[in-house]
Every structure is written in structure tokens, then in C-alpha cells.
PDB file of C-alpha atoms in Angstrom:
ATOM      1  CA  UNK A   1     -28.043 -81.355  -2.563  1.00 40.00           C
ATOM      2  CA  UNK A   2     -30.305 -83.644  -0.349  1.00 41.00           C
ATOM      3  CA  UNK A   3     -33.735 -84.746  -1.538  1.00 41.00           C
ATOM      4  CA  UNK A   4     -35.781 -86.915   0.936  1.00 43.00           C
ATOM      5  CA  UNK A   5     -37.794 -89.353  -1.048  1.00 40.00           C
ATOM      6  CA  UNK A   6     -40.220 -92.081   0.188  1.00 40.00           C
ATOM      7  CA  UNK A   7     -38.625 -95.728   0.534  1.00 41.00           C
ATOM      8  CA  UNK A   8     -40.026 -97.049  -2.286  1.00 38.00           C
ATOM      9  CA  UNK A   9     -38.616 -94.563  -4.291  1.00 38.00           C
ATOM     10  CA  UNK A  10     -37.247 -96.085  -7.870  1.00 38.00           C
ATOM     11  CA  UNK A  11     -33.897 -94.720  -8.872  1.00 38.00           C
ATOM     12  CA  UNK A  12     -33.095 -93.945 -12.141  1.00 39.00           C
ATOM     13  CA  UNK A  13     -33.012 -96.807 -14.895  1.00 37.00           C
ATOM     14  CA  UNK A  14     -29.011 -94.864 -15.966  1.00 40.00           C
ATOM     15  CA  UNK A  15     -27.634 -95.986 -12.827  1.00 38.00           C
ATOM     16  CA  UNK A  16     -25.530 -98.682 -12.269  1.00 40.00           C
ATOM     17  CA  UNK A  17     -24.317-100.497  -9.441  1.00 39.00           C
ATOM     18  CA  UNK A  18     -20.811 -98.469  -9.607  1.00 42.00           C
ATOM     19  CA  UNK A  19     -22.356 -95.643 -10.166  1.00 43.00           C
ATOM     20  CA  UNK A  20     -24.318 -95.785  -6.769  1.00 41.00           C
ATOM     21  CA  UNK A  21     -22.756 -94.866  -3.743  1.00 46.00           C
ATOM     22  CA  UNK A  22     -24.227 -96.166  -0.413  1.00 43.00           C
ATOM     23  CA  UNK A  23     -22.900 -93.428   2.184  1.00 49.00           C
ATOM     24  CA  UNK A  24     -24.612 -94.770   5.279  1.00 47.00           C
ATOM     25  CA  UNK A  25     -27.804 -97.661   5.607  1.00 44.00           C
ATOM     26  CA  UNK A  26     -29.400 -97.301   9.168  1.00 47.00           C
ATOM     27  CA  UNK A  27     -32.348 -98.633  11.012  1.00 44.00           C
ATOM     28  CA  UNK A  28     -34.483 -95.893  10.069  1.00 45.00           C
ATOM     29  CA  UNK A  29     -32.633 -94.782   6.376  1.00 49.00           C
ATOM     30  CA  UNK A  30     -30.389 -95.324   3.746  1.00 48.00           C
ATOM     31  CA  UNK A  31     -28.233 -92.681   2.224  1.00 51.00           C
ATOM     32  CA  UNK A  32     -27.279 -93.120  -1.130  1.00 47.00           C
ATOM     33  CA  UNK A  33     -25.130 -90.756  -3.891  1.00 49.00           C
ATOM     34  CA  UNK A  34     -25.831 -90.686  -7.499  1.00 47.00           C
ATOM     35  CA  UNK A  35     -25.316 -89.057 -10.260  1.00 48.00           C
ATOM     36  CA  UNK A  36     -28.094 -87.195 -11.784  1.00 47.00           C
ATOM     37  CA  UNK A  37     -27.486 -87.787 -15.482  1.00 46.00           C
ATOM     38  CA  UNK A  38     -27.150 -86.033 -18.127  1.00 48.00           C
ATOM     39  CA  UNK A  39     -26.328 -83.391 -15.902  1.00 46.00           C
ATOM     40  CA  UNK A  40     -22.924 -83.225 -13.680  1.00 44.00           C
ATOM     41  CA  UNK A  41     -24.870 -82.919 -10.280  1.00 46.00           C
ATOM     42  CA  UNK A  42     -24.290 -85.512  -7.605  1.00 43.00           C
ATOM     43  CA  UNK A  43     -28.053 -86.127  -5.502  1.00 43.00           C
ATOM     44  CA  UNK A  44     -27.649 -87.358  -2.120  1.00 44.00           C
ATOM     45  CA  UNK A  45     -30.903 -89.337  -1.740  1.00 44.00           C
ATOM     46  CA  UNK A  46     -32.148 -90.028   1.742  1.00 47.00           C
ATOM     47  CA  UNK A  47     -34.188 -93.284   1.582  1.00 44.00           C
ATOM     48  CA  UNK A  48     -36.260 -93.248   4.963  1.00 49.00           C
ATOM     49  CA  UNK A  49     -37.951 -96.670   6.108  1.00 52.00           C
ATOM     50  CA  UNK A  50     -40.435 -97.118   8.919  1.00 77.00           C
ATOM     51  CA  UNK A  51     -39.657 -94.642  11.838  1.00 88.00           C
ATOM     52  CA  UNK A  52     -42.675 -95.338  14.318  1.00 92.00           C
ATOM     53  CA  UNK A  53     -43.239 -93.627  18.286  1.00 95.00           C
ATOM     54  CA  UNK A  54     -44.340 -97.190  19.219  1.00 96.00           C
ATOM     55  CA  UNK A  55     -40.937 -98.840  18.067  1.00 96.00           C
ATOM     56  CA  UNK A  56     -39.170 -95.183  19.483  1.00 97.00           C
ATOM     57  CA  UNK A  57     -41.018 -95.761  22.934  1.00 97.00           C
ATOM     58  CA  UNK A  58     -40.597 -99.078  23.282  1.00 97.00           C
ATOM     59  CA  UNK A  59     -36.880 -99.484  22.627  1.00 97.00           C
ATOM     60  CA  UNK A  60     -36.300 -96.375  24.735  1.00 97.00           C
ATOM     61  CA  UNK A  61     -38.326 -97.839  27.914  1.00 97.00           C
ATOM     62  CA  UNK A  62     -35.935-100.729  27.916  1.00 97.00           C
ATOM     63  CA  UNK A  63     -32.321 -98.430  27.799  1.00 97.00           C
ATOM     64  CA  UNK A  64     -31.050 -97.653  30.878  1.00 96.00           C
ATOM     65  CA  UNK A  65     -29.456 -94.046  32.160  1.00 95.00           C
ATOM     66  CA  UNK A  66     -27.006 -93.923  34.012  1.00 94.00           C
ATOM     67  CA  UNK A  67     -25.438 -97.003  32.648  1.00 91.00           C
ATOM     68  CA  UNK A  68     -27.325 -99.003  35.245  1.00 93.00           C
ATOM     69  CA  UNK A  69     -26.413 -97.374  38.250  1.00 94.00           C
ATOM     70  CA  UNK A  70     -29.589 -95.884  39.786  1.00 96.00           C
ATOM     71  CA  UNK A  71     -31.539 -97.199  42.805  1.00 95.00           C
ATOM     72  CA  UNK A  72     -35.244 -98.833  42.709  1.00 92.00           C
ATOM     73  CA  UNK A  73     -36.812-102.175  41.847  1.00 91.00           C
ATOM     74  CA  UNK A  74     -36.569-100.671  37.917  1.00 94.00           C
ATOM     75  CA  UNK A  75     -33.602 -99.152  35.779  1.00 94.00           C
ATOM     76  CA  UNK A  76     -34.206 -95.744  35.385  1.00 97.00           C
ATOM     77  CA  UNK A  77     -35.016 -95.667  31.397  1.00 97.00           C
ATOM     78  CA  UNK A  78     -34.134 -92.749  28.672  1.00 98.00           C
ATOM     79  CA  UNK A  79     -38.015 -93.043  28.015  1.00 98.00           C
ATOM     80  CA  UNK A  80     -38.500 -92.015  31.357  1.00 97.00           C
ATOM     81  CA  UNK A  81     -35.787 -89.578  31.404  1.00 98.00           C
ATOM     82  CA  UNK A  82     -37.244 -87.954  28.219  1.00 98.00           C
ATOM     83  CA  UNK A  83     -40.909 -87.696  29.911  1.00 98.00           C
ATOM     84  CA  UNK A  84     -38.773 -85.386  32.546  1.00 98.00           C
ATOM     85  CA  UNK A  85     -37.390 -83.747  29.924  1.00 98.00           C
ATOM     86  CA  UNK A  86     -40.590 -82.364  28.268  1.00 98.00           C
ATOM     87  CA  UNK A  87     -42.210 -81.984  31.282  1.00 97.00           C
ATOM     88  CA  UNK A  88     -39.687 -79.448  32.536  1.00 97.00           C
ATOM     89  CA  UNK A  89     -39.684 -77.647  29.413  1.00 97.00           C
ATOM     90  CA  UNK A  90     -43.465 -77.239  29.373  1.00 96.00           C
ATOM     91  CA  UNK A  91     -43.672 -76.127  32.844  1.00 95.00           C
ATOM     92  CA  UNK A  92     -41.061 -73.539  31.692  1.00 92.00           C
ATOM     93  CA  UNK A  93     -43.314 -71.220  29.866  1.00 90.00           C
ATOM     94  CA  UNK A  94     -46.663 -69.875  29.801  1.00 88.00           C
ATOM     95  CA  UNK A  95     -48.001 -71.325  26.443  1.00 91.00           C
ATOM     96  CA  UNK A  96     -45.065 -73.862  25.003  1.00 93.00           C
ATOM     97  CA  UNK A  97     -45.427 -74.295  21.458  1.00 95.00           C
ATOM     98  CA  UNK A  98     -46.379 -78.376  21.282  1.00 96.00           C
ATOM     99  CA  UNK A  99     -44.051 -79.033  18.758  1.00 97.00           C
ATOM    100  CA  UNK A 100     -41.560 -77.987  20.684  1.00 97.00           C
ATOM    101  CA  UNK A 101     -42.697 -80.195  24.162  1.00 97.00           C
ATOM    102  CA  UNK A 102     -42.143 -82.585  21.049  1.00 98.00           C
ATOM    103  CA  UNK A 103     -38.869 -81.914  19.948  1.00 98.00           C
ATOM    104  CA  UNK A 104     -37.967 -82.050  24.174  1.00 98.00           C
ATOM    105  CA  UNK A 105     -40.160 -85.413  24.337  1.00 98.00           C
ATOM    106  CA  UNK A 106     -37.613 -86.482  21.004  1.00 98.00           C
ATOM    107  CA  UNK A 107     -34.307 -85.182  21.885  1.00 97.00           C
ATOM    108  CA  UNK A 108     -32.984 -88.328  22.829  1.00 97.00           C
ATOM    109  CA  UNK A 109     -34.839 -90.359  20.204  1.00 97.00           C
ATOM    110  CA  UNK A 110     -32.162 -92.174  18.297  1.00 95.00           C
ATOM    111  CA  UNK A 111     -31.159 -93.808  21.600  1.00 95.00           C
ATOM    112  CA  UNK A 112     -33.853 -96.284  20.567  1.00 94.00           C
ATOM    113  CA  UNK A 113     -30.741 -97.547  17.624  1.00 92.00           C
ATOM    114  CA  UNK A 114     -27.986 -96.720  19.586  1.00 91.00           C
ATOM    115  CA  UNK A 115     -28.371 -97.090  23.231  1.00 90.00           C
ATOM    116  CA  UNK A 116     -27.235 -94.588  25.607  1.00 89.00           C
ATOM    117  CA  UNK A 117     -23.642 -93.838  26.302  1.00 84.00           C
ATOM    118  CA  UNK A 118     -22.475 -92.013  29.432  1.00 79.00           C
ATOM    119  CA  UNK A 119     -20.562 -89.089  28.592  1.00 78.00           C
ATOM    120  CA  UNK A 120     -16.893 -90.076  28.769  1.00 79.00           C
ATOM    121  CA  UNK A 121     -17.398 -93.328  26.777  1.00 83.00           C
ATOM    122  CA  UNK A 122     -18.769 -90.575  24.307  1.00 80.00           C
ATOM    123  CA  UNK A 123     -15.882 -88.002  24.028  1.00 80.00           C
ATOM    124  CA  UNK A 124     -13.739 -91.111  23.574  1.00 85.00           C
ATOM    125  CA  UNK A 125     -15.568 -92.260  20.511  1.00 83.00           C
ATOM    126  CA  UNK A 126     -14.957 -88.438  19.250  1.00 81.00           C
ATOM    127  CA  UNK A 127     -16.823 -87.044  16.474  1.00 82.00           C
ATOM    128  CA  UNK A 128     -18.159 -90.252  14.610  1.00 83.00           C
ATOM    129  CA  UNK A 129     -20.981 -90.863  17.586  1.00 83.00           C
ATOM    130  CA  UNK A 130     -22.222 -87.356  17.489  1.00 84.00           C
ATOM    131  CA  UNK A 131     -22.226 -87.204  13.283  1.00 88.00           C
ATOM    132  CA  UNK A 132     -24.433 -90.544  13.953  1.00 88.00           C
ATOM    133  CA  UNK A 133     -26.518 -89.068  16.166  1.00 90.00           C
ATOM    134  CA  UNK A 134     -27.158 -86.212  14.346  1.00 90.00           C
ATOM    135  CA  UNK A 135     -28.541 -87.911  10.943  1.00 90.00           C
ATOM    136  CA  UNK A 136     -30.822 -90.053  13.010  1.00 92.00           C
ATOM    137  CA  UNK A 137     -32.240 -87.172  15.165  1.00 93.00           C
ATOM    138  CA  UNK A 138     -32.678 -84.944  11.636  1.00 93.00           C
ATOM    139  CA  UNK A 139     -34.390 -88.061  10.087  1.00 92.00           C
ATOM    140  CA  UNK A 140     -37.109 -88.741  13.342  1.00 94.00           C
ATOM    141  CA  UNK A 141     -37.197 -85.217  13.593  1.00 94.00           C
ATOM    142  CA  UNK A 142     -38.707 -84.546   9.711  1.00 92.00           C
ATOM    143  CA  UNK A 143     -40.737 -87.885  10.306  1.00 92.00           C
ATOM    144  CA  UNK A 144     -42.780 -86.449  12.950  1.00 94.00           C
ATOM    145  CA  UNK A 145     -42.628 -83.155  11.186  1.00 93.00           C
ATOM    146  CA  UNK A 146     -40.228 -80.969  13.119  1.00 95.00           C
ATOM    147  CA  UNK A 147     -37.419 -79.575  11.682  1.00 94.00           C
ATOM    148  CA  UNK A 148     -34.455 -81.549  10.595  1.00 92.00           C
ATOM    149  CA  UNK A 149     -32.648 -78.859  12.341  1.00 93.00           C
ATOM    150  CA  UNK A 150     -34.322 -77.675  15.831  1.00 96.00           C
ATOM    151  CA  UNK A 151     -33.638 -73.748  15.850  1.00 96.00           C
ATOM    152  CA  UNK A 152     -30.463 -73.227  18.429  1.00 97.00           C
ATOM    153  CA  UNK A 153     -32.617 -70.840  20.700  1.00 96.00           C
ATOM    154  CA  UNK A 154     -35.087 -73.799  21.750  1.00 97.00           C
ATOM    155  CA  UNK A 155     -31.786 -76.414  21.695  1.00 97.00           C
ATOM    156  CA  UNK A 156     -30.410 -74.771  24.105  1.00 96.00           C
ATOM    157  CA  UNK A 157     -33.840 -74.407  26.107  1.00 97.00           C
ATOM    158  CA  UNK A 158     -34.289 -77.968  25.804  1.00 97.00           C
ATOM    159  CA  UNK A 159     -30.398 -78.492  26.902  1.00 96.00           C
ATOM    160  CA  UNK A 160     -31.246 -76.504  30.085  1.00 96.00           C
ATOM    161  CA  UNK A 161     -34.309 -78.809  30.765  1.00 97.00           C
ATOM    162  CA  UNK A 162     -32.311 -81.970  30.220  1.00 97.00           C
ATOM    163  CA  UNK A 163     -29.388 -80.659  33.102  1.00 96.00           C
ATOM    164  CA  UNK A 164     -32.282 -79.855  35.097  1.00 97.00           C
ATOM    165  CA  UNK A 165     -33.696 -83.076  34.561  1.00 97.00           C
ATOM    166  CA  UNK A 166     -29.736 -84.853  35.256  1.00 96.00           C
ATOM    167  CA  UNK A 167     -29.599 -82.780  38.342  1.00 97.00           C
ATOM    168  CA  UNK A 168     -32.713 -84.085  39.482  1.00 97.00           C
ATOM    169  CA  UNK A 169     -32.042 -87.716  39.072  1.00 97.00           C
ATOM    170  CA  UNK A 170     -28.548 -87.410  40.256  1.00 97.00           C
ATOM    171  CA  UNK A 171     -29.606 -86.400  43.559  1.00 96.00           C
ATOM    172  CA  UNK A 172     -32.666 -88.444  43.986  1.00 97.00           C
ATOM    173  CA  UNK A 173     -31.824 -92.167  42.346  1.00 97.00           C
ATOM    174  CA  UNK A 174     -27.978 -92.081  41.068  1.00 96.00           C
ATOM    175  CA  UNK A 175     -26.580 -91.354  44.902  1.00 96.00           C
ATOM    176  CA  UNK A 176     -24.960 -88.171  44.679  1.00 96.00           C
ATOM    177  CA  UNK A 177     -24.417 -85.214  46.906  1.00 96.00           C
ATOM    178  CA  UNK A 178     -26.056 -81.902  46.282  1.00 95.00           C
ATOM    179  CA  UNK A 179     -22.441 -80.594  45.704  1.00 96.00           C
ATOM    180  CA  UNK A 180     -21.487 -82.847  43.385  1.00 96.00           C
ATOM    181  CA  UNK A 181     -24.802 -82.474  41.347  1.00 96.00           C
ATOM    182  CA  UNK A 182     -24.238 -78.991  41.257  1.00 96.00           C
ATOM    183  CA  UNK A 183     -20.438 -79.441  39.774  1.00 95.00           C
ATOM    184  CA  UNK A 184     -21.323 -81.465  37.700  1.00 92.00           C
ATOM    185  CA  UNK A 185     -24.843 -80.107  36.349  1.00 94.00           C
ATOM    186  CA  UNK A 186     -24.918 -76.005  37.617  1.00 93.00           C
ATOM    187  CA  UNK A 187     -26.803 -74.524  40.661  1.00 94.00           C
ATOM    188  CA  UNK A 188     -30.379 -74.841  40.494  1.00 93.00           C
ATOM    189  CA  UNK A 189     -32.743 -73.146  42.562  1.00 89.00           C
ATOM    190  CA  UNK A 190     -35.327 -75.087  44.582  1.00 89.00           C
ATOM    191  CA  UNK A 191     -38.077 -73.721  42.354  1.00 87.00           C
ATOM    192  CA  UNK A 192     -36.630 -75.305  39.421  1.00 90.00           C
ATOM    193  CA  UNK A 193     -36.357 -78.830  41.383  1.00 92.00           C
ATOM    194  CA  UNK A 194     -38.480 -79.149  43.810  1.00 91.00           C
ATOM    195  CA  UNK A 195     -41.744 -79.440  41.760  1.00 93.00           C
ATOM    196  CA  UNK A 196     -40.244 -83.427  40.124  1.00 95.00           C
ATOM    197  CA  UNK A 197     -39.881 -86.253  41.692  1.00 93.00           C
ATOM    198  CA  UNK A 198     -39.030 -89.636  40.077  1.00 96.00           C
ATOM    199  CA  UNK A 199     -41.288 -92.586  40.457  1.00 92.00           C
ATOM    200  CA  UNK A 200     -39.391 -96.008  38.622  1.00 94.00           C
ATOM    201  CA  UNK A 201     -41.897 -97.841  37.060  1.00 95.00           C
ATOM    202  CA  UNK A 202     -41.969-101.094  34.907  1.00 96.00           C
ATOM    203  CA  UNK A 203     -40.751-100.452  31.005  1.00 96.00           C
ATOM    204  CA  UNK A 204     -44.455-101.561  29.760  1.00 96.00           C
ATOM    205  CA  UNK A 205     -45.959 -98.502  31.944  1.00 97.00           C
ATOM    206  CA  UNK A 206     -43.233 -96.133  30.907  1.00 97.00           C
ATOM    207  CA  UNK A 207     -43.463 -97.321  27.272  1.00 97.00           C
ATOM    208  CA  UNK A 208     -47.537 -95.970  27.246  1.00 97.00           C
ATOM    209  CA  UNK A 209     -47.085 -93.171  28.738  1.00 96.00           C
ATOM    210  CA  UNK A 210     -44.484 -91.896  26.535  1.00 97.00           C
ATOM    211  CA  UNK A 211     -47.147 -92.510  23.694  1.00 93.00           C
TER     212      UNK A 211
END
């Protein structure tokens, strides 16, 4: 079983060394497996350290989409990208819950630790990227108090907004065709585009306004 615990938690005085098994340590937690003694039950104890929006918006405003390739003055930054994000997921309903315009402001959160990664470079990592990527978004996502788990009907809502928001800055800073966007990303109508534009801006400005 999993029991999250504050970082200055104090484990048991039983344990040893040996008997402690460190399963991952990350930026923003440590994983460890004991043994909860007398009993034969093995606790996995996530150990969470600071996780902060200013240290997630900053180190987001400075990681580049795209890899790089975008035009403007400015890279085009995942902090910017995730501002699209929310924004076309709150424009696409009447009254959005807000902490789900939060989990679309957060869904690329643990970019801030491991960069962004264009998607071939991804499937040729495999599994072991996504597995990553998965504890870190479940431990942001219970430190802002969402949960670890986002419920698959709004995943997939947010998914839709973040192809929307792809198609959008393919076409108008990463050079490509309307046909390719559409290959690559799915038909939009102009209703669902039309309404964003992108505006580059320095990484300071970007960095406030996704606070």
C-alpha cells in the first residue's frame, strides 16, 4: 500500500539500512519500501519535498516546445504552451470546474524536472519516460490538491485542448502547412482556432502570468 507522509516524516526506530529500500529519489520525492514490523506488510512511503508553482513556472518558462524550432525573438515555452492549454479548455464549457482549468494549467508540470521531449525521442525511450512522468504528475497533482489520478473523462478533454493547442502553434510559429497540421493533429474547425493567437514573450513575463 502507499501512504504519503510529510518529508520530515521519522521512520521507524526497527529499520535498518538493509531493510530500507529506496525505489526512486526525485526532485520533488523520495520513494522508499519498508517493512512494517511486526507485521509481514511491505509500506511504500512517498516522502514529498518542496513542490512550489513559483519553482513549476519558472523552470517551465525557460523549456522550449518544439525543441527550439519556432519563429519569434523568444522560444516558444511549455509555460506558455500550458497557458493555451487551460485557456482552451475553459473556453470549452459553460462553467469549467477550476480545478480542472488547473489540472489543464498542470498537465505538463513535471516538464519543470524533465524538460520536454518531442514525441519520437519519447517512443524511443519506451515505457521508462512515461512511468517517470506519471509519479511526478500524481505527486504535483496531490500537492496542489487534485487527484493523483485525473478522472479519464476530463484527460481526455484536456488531451483534446492540448492538440488544439499543437495545431494552433504548428500553423502559426513552427512553419507548417494547414495539411500537415491537420495529419498530424486532426481537422479542426475555424471556431475551435480562430479565437488564439500566440504572442512570444520574454520567460520573466510568461513565468507571472502562469502564477
Amino acid at each position: 500500500m502507499t501512504v504519503c507522509v510529510p518529508s520530515t516524516v521519522r521512520l521507524p526506530c526497527t529499520l535498518t539500512p538493509s531493510s530500507v529500500t529506496v525505489n526512486s529519489v526525485l526532485p520533488s520525492q523520495a520513494i522508499v519500501t519498508v517493512p512494517l514490523l511486526p507485521l509481514s506488510v511491505t509500506v511504500t512511503l512517498v516522502l514529498f519535498c518542496d513542490i512550489e508553482v513559483e519553482d513549476i513556472a519558472h523552470g517551465l518558462s525557460f523549456v522550449a516546445r518544439w525543441n527550439g524550432q519556432t519563429n519569434g525573438d523568444f522560444p516558444y515555452s511549455v509555460a506558455e504552451h500550458s497557458l493555451l492549454v487551460e485557456q482552451i479548455y475553459s473556453k470549452s464549457f459553460k462553467n469549467p470546474e477550476k480545478k480542472w482549468c488547473l489540472a489543464a494549467l498542470l498537465h505538463d508540470a513535471p516538464e519543470y524536472v524533465i524538460g520536454d521531449m518531442i514525441s519520437p525521442v519519447k517512443s524511443a525511450i519506451g515505457s521508462g519516460y512515461q512511468s517517470l512522468e506519471n509519479r511526478l504528475s500524481s505527486a504535483i497533482n496531490l500537492r496542489f490538491g487534485l487527484p493523483t489520478k485525473i478522472p479519464d473523462k476530463i484527460k481526455k478533454q484536456i488531451k483534446k485542448a492540448d492538440k488544439i493547442s499543437a495545431w494552433i502553434e504548428s500553423i502559426q510559429i513552427a512553419g507548417f502547412t494547414k495539411n500537415e497540421a491537420d495529419k498530424l493533429f486532426g481537422v479542426l474547425g475555424a471556431k475551435q482556432t480562430d479565437q488564439f493567437s500566440i504572442r512570444l514573450r520574454p520567460p520573466i513575463e510568461v513565468r507571472e502570468k502562469y502564477i
